[in-house]
Protein backbone atom coordinates (compact mmCIF):
# COMPACT_ATOMS: atom_id res chain seq x y z
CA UNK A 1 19.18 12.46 -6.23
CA UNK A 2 16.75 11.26 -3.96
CA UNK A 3 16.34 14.29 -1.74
CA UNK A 4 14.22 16.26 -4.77
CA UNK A 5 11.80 13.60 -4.63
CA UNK A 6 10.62 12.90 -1.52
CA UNK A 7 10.20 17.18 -1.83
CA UNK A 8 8.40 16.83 -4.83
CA UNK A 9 5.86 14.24 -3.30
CA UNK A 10 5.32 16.19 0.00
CA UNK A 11 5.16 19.36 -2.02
CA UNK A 12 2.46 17.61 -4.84
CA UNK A 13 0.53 16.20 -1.65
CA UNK A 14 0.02 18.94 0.40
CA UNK A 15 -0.75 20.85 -2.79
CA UNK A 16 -3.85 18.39 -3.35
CA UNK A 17 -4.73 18.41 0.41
CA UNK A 18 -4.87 21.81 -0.13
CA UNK A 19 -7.13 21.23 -3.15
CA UNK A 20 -8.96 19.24 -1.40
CA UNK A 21 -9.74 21.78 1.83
CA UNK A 22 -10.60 24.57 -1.18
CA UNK A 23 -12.35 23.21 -3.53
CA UNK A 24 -14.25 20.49 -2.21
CA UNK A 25 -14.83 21.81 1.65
CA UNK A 26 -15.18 25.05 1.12
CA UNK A 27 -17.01 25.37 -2.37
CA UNK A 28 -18.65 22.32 -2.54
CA UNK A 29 -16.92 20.32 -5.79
CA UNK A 30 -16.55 16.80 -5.48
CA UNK A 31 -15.93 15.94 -8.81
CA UNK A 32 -13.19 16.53 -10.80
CA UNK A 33 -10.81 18.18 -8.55
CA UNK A 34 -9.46 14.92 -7.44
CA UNK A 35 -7.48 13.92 -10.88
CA UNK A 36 -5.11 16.03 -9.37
CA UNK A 37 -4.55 13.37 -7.12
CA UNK A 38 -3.32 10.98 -9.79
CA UNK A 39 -0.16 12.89 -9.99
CA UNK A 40 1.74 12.38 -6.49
CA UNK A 41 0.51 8.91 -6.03
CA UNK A 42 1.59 7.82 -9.69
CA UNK A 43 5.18 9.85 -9.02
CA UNK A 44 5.66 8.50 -5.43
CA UNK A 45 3.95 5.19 -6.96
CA UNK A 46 6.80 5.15 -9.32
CA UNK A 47 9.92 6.52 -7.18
CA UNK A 48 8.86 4.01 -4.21
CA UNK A 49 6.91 1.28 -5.47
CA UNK A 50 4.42 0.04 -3.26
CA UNK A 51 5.35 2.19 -0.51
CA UNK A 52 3.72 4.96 -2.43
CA UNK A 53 0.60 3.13 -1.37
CA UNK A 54 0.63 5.34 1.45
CA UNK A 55 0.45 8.62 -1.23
CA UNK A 56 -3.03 7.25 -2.11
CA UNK A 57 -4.45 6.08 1.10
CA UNK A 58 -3.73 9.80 2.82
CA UNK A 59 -5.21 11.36 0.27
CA UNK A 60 -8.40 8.94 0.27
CA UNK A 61 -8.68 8.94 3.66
CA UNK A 62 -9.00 12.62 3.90
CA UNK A 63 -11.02 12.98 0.84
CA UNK A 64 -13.65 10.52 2.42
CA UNK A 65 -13.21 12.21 5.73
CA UNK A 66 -14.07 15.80 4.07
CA UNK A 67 -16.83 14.32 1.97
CA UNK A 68 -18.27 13.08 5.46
CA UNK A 69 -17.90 16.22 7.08
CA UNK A 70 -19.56 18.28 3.99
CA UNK A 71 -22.54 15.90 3.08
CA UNK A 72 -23.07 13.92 6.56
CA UNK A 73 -22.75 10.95 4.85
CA UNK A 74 -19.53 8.72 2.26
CA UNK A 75 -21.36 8.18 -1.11
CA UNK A 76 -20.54 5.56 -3.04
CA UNK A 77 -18.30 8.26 -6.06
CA UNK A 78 -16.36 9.28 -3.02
CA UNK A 79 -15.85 4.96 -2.12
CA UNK A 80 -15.08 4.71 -5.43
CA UNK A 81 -12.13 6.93 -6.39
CA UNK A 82 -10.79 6.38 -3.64
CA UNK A 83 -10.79 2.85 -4.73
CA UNK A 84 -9.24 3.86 -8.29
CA UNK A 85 -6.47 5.99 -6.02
CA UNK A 86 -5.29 3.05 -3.97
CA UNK A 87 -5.62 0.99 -7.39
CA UNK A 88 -3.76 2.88 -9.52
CA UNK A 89 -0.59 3.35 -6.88
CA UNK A 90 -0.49 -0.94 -6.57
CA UNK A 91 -0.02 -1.32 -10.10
CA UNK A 92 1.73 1.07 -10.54
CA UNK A 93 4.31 0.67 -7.56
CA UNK A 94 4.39 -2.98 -8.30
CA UNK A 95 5.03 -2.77 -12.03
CA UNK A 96 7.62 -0.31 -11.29
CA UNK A 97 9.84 -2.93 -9.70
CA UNK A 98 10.82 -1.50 -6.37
């Protein structure tokens, strides 16, 4: 049983890494793309409690890293969801009880 779901979290992340590459390196969006995000770090959030943590920090870390790389500077949005990201995985891996 859990074998599908550490799949289905690296399979979700690299999806939004991917995402993230696309749409916000290569075209330019950095809004809106990123609520994609919300859904491996709430599954991995709620499959390995605060360990999924680490969900929400990769894909923070890389989205301030690419907003860096595309705008020469980390605005405060960009600070800010990734904020919400690591927020969302503590509550959510600590309500879940593991």
């Amino acid at each position: 049983m859990q074998d599908y779901r550490l799949v289905v979290v690296i399979g979700l992340t690299a999806a939004a890494l991917l995402l993230e590459i696309i749409v916000h390196w290569h075209l330019g969006i950095a809004e809106v793309y990123s609520h994609f995000f919300y859904i491996p770090i709430v599954l991995a959030a709620v499959w390995y409690g605060t360990r999924g943590v680490s969900v929400a920090i990769l894909l923070g870390t890389v989205l301030l890293l690419v907003t860096y790389l595309t705008g020469g500077e980390i605005d405060n949005d960009a600070i800010l969801r990734v904020l919400m990201l690591i927020s969302v995985a503590l509550v959510i891996g600590t309500v879940s009880g593991y």
